[in-house]
Amino acid sequence: MQRFKKFVFPVVAVLGIAIFSIVGRTSATDVDYVYEGEPEIVAVTFASAWCSVCKILEPRLAEIVPEFSDKPVKFVRLDFTFGQTGSIETQAEAEGLSDLYPRFKGATGFTLLVDRDTGELLDSLTVNHSKDAMRTAIAQAIALAQRNKVADPA
């Protein structure tokens, strides 16, 4: 019986962790976009399956993302579930995040709002933001990026 208990507990623990990491994962990037121009900002979420804060942040963010489907913002998720792989860095570079990525790689549980043209960090979203605060921050970041573009049309 003792050997049975030593076997069952690890199996149940591994299954529980696997189910916990799969269930309830809502990606904020699973949205149909109708905006036809280049995005002004990139909203990049640093996340992983094992991040407990992400399990609160991502569903909250996913609820408001459809409201921005026709706005100049692109939502991107960098998934660190399996560590800091080269594919994540490649994805970050493709999104114009080469300067910010090294500072934040491996950390999870937040979303950065980045000016697509300049790479400037405009704001960040955390689990402490309500849905209304997230909406406001994204709208303000879009407006700021558009003002920066008008001020420096280079």
PDB file of C-alpha atoms in Angstrom:
ATOM      1  CA  MET A   1       0.000   0.000   0.000  1.00  0.00           C
ATOM      2  CA  GLN A   2       2.873   2.381   0.799  1.00  0.00           C
ATOM      3  CA  ARG A   3       4.379   1.897  -2.688  1.00  0.00           C
ATOM      4  CA  PHE A   4       0.976   2.545  -4.216  1.00  0.00           C
ATOM      5  CA  LYS A   5       0.694   5.889  -2.371  1.00  0.00           C
ATOM      6  CA  LYS A   6       4.184   6.891  -3.480  1.00  0.00           C
ATOM      7  CA  PHE A   7       3.175   6.225  -7.082  1.00  0.00           C
ATOM      8  CA  VAL A   8      -0.328   7.728  -7.079  1.00  0.00           C
ATOM      9  CA  PHE A   9       0.556  11.095  -5.523  1.00  0.00           C
ATOM     10  CA  PRO A  10       3.118  12.118  -8.190  1.00  0.00           C
ATOM     11  CA  VAL A  11       0.815  10.945 -10.990  1.00  0.00           C
ATOM     12  CA  VAL A  12      -2.120  12.948  -9.612  1.00  0.00           C
ATOM     13  CA  ALA A  13       0.117  15.989  -9.083  1.00  0.00           C
ATOM     14  CA  VAL A  14       1.450  15.894 -12.655  1.00  0.00           C
ATOM     15  CA  LEU A  15      -2.046  15.459 -14.107  1.00  0.00           C
ATOM     16  CA  GLY A  16      -3.341  18.317 -11.964  1.00  0.00           C
ATOM     17  CA  ILE A  17      -0.598  20.648 -13.127  1.00  0.00           C
ATOM     18  CA  ALA A  18      -1.182  19.677 -16.756  1.00  0.00           C
ATOM     19  CA  ILE A  19      -4.919  20.299 -16.500  1.00  0.00           C
ATOM     20  CA  PHE A  20      -4.389  23.574 -14.618  1.00  0.00           C
ATOM     21  CA  SER A  21      -2.042  24.842 -17.325  1.00  0.00           C
ATOM     22  CA  ILE A  22      -4.393  23.948 -20.182  1.00  0.00           C
ATOM     23  CA  VAL A  23      -7.836  24.809 -18.810  1.00  0.00           C
ATOM     24  CA  GLY A  24      -8.877  28.431 -18.817  1.00  0.00           C
ATOM     25  CA  ARG A  25      -6.146  29.709 -21.114  1.00  0.00           C
ATOM     26  CA  THR A  26      -7.760  32.535 -23.026  1.00  0.00           C
ATOM     27  CA  SER A  27      -5.486  34.307 -25.419  1.00  0.00           C
ATOM     28  CA  ALA A  28      -6.001  37.996 -25.971  1.00  0.00           C
ATOM     29  CA  THR A  29      -4.711  37.594 -29.509  1.00  0.00           C
ATOM     30  CA  ASP A  30      -7.503  35.317 -30.769  1.00  0.00           C
ATOM     31  CA  VAL A  31      -9.489  38.108 -32.442  1.00  0.00           C
ATOM     32  CA  ASP A  32     -10.498  38.881 -36.005  1.00  0.00           C
ATOM     33  CA  TYR A  33      -9.063  42.261 -36.951  1.00  0.00           C
ATOM     34  CA  VAL A  34     -10.707  44.568 -39.428  1.00  0.00           C
ATOM     35  CA  TYR A  35      -8.199  47.425 -39.185  1.00  0.00           C
ATOM     36  CA  GLU A  36      -6.475  47.639 -42.547  1.00  0.00           C
ATOM     37  CA  GLY A  37      -3.510  49.942 -41.833  1.00  0.00           C
ATOM     38  CA  GLU A  38      -0.282  49.442 -39.959  1.00  0.00           C
ATOM     39  CA  PRO A  39      -0.717  49.324 -36.181  1.00  0.00           C
ATOM     40  CA  GLU A  40       0.352  52.396 -34.214  1.00  0.00           C
ATOM     41  CA  ILE A  41       0.993  50.376 -31.062  1.00  0.00           C
ATOM     42  CA  VAL A  42       1.759  46.799 -30.116  1.00  0.00           C
ATOM     43  CA  ALA A  43       0.177  45.438 -26.951  1.00  0.00           C
ATOM     44  CA  VAL A  44       2.551  42.612 -26.056  1.00  0.00           C
ATOM     45  CA  THR A  45       1.634  40.232 -23.246  1.00  0.00           C
ATOM     46  CA  PHE A  46       4.458  38.367 -21.527  1.00  0.00           C
ATOM     47  CA  ALA A  47       2.804  35.155 -20.365  1.00  0.00           C
ATOM     48  CA  SER A  48       3.155  31.467 -19.593  1.00  0.00           C
ATOM     49  CA  ALA A  49       0.942  28.563 -18.637  1.00  0.00           C
ATOM     50  CA  TRP A  50       2.439  28.428 -15.143  1.00  0.00           C
ATOM     51  CA  CYS A  51       1.881  32.152 -14.446  1.00  0.00           C
ATOM     52  CA  SER A  52      -0.963  32.514 -11.941  1.00  0.00           C
ATOM     53  CA  VAL A  53      -1.265  36.268 -12.573  1.00  0.00           C
ATOM     54  CA  CYS A  54      -1.652  35.570 -16.302  1.00  0.00           C
ATOM     55  CA  LYS A  55      -4.716  33.458 -15.539  1.00  0.00           C
ATOM     56  CA  ILE A  56      -6.390  36.651 -14.296  1.00  0.00           C
ATOM     57  CA  LEU A  57      -4.851  39.202 -16.669  1.00  0.00           C
ATOM     58  CA  GLU A  58      -5.343  37.391 -19.987  1.00  0.00           C
ATOM     59  CA  PRO A  59      -9.096  36.640 -19.709  1.00  0.00           C
ATOM     60  CA  ARG A  60      -9.706  40.225 -18.568  1.00  0.00           C
ATOM     61  CA  LEU A  61      -7.707  41.568 -21.503  1.00  0.00           C
ATOM     62  CA  ALA A  62      -9.411  39.128 -23.893  1.00  0.00           C
ATOM     63  CA  GLU A  63     -12.780  40.629 -22.995  1.00  0.00           C
ATOM     64  CA  ILE A  64     -11.782  44.102 -24.211  1.00  0.00           C
ATOM     65  CA  VAL A  65      -9.597  43.174 -27.207  1.00  0.00           C
ATOM     66  CA  PRO A  66     -12.576  42.858 -29.610  1.00  0.00           C
ATOM     67  CA  GLU A  67     -13.392  46.515 -28.918  1.00  0.00           C
ATOM     68  CA  PHE A  68     -10.077  47.436 -30.564  1.00  0.00           C
ATOM     69  CA  SER A  69     -10.417  45.205 -33.643  1.00  0.00           C
ATOM     70  CA  ASP A  70     -10.827  48.256 -35.875  1.00  0.00           C
ATOM     71  CA  LYS A  71      -8.177  50.370 -34.115  1.00  0.00           C
ATOM     72  CA  PRO A  72      -4.454  50.655 -34.910  1.00  0.00           C
ATOM     73  CA  VAL A  73      -3.299  48.260 -32.195  1.00  0.00           C
ATOM     74  CA  LYS A  74      -1.895  44.767 -32.579  1.00  0.00           C
ATOM     75  CA  PHE A  75      -2.166  42.305 -29.690  1.00  0.00           C
ATOM     76  CA  VAL A  76       0.731  39.880 -29.368  1.00  0.00           C
ATOM     77  CA  ARG A  77       1.419  37.144 -26.816  1.00  0.00           C
ATOM     78  CA  LEU A  78       4.955  36.040 -25.995  1.00  0.00           C
ATOM     79  CA  ASP A  79       4.607  32.617 -24.359  1.00  0.00           C
ATOM     80  CA  PHE A  80       7.402  31.644 -21.966  1.00  0.00           C
ATOM     81  CA  THR A  81       5.793  28.353 -20.902  1.00  0.00           C
ATOM     82  CA  PHE A  82       8.759  26.396 -22.245  1.00  0.00           C
ATOM     83  CA  GLY A  83      11.426  28.958 -21.368  1.00  0.00           C
ATOM     84  CA  GLN A  84      13.184  31.656 -23.336  1.00  0.00           C
ATOM     85  CA  THR A  85      13.340  30.042 -26.751  1.00  0.00           C
ATOM     86  CA  GLY A  86      14.799  31.589 -29.880  1.00  0.00           C
ATOM     87  CA  SER A  87      11.379  31.578 -31.522  1.00  0.00           C
ATOM     88  CA  ILE A  88      10.102  34.035 -28.908  1.00  0.00           C
ATOM     89  CA  GLU A  89      12.980  36.393 -29.609  1.00  0.00           C
ATOM     90  CA  THR A  90      12.322  36.085 -33.349  1.00  0.00           C
ATOM     91  CA  GLN A  91       8.647  36.881 -32.769  1.00  0.00           C
ATOM     92  CA  ALA A  92       9.592  39.917 -30.655  1.00  0.00           C
ATOM     93  CA  GLU A  93      11.937  41.193 -33.361  1.00  0.00           C
ATOM     94  CA  ALA A  94       9.240  40.748 -36.013  1.00  0.00           C
ATOM     95  CA  GLU A  95       6.907  42.909 -33.945  1.00  0.00           C
ATOM     96  CA  GLY A  96       9.491  45.676 -33.550  1.00  0.00           C
ATOM     97  CA  LEU A  97      10.275  44.858 -29.924  1.00  0.00           C
ATOM     98  CA  SER A  98      14.022  44.245 -30.279  1.00  0.00           C
ATOM     99  CA  ASP A  99      14.986  46.953 -27.786  1.00  0.00           C
ATOM    100  CA  LEU A 100      12.431  46.043 -25.102  1.00  0.00           C
ATOM    101  CA  TYR A 101      12.595  42.265 -25.293  1.00  0.00           C
ATOM    102  CA  PRO A 102      15.985  41.828 -23.561  1.00  0.00           C
ATOM    103  CA  ARG A 103      14.799  43.923 -20.593  1.00  0.00           C
ATOM    104  CA  PHE A 104      11.640  41.898 -19.997  1.00  0.00           C
ATOM    105  CA  LYS A 105      12.343  38.402 -21.376  1.00  0.00           C
ATOM    106  CA  GLY A 106      11.336  35.594 -19.082  1.00  0.00           C
ATOM    107  CA  ALA A 107       9.187  37.804 -16.853  1.00  0.00           C
ATOM    108  CA  THR A 108       5.434  37.170 -17.094  1.00  0.00           C
ATOM    109  CA  GLY A 109       2.106  38.558 -15.972  1.00  0.00           C
ATOM    110  CA  PHE A 110       1.932  41.938 -17.732  1.00  0.00           C
ATOM    111  CA  THR A 111       1.204  43.605 -21.054  1.00  0.00           C
ATOM    112  CA  LEU A 112       3.373  46.379 -22.490  1.00  0.00           C
ATOM    113  CA  LEU A 113       1.934  49.039 -24.793  1.00  0.00           C
ATOM    114  CA  VAL A 114       4.695  49.937 -27.241  1.00  0.00           C
ATOM    115  CA  ASP A 115       4.855  52.574 -29.993  1.00  0.00           C
ATOM    116  CA  ARG A 116       5.346  50.475 -33.131  1.00  0.00           C
ATOM    117  CA  ASP A 117       7.403  53.136 -34.941  1.00  0.00           C
ATOM    118  CA  THR A 118       9.749  54.248 -32.149  1.00  0.00           C
ATOM    119  CA  GLY A 119       9.809  51.186 -29.888  1.00  0.00           C
ATOM    120  CA  GLU A 120       8.998  53.507 -26.960  1.00  0.00           C
ATOM    121  CA  LEU A 121       7.254  51.947 -23.977  1.00  0.00           C
ATOM    122  CA  LEU A 122       4.046  53.968 -23.591  1.00  0.00           C
ATOM    123  CA  ASP A 123       2.342  52.132 -20.729  1.00  0.00           C
ATOM    124  CA  SER A 124       1.868  48.738 -19.124  1.00  0.00           C
ATOM    125  CA  LEU A 125      -1.150  46.727 -18.039  1.00  0.00           C
ATOM    126  CA  THR A 126      -1.159  44.484 -14.996  1.00  0.00           C
ATOM    127  CA  VAL A 127      -3.637  42.449 -13.029  1.00  0.00           C
ATOM    128  CA  ASN A 128      -4.242  45.602 -10.972  1.00  0.00           C
ATOM    129  CA  HIS A 129      -5.971  47.258 -13.942  1.00  0.00           C
ATOM    130  CA  SER A 130      -9.728  46.949 -14.284  1.00  0.00           C
ATOM    131  CA  LYS A 131     -11.194  46.404 -17.740  1.00  0.00           C
ATOM    132  CA  ASP A 132     -12.082  50.111 -17.877  1.00  0.00           C
ATOM    133  CA  ALA A 133      -8.537  51.104 -16.903  1.00  0.00           C
ATOM    134  CA  MET A 134      -7.176  48.796 -19.620  1.00  0.00           C
ATOM    135  CA  ARG A 135      -9.487  50.352 -22.221  1.00  0.00           C
ATOM    136  CA  THR A 136      -8.378  53.829 -21.195  1.00  0.00           C
ATOM    137  CA  ALA A 137      -4.664  52.956 -21.208  1.00  0.00           C
ATOM    138  CA  ILE A 138      -4.863  51.387 -24.672  1.00  0.00           C
ATOM    139  CA  ALA A 139      -6.844  54.321 -26.092  1.00  0.00           C
ATOM    140  CA  GLN A 140      -4.369  56.799 -24.586  1.00  0.00           C
ATOM    141  CA  ALA A 141      -1.411  54.854 -25.961  1.00  0.00           C
ATOM    142  CA  ILE A 142      -2.943  54.895 -29.449  1.00  0.00           C
ATOM    143  CA  ALA A 143      -3.536  58.647 -29.192  1.00  0.00           C
ATOM    144  CA  LEU A 144       0.012  59.244 -27.947  1.00  0.00           C
ATOM    145  CA  ALA A 145       1.544  57.164 -30.741  1.00  0.00           C
ATOM    146  CA  GLN A 146      -0.527  59.041 -33.314  1.00  0.00           C
ATOM    147  CA  ARG A 147       0.573  62.406 -31.857  1.00  0.00           C
ATOM    148  CA  ASN A 148       4.199  61.278 -31.916  1.00  0.00           C
ATOM    149  CA  LYS A 149       3.805  60.299 -35.556  1.00  0.00           C
ATOM    150  CA  VAL A 150       2.347  63.702 -36.478  1.00  0.00           C
ATOM    151  CA  ALA A 151       5.029  65.555 -34.493  1.00  0.00           C
ATOM    152  CA  ASP A 152       7.851  63.574 -36.137  1.00  0.00           C
ATOM    153  CA  PRO A 153       6.670  62.428 -39.602  1.00  0.00           C
ATOM    154  CA  ALA A 154      10.136  61.090 -40.545  1.00  0.00           C
TER     155      ALA A 154
END
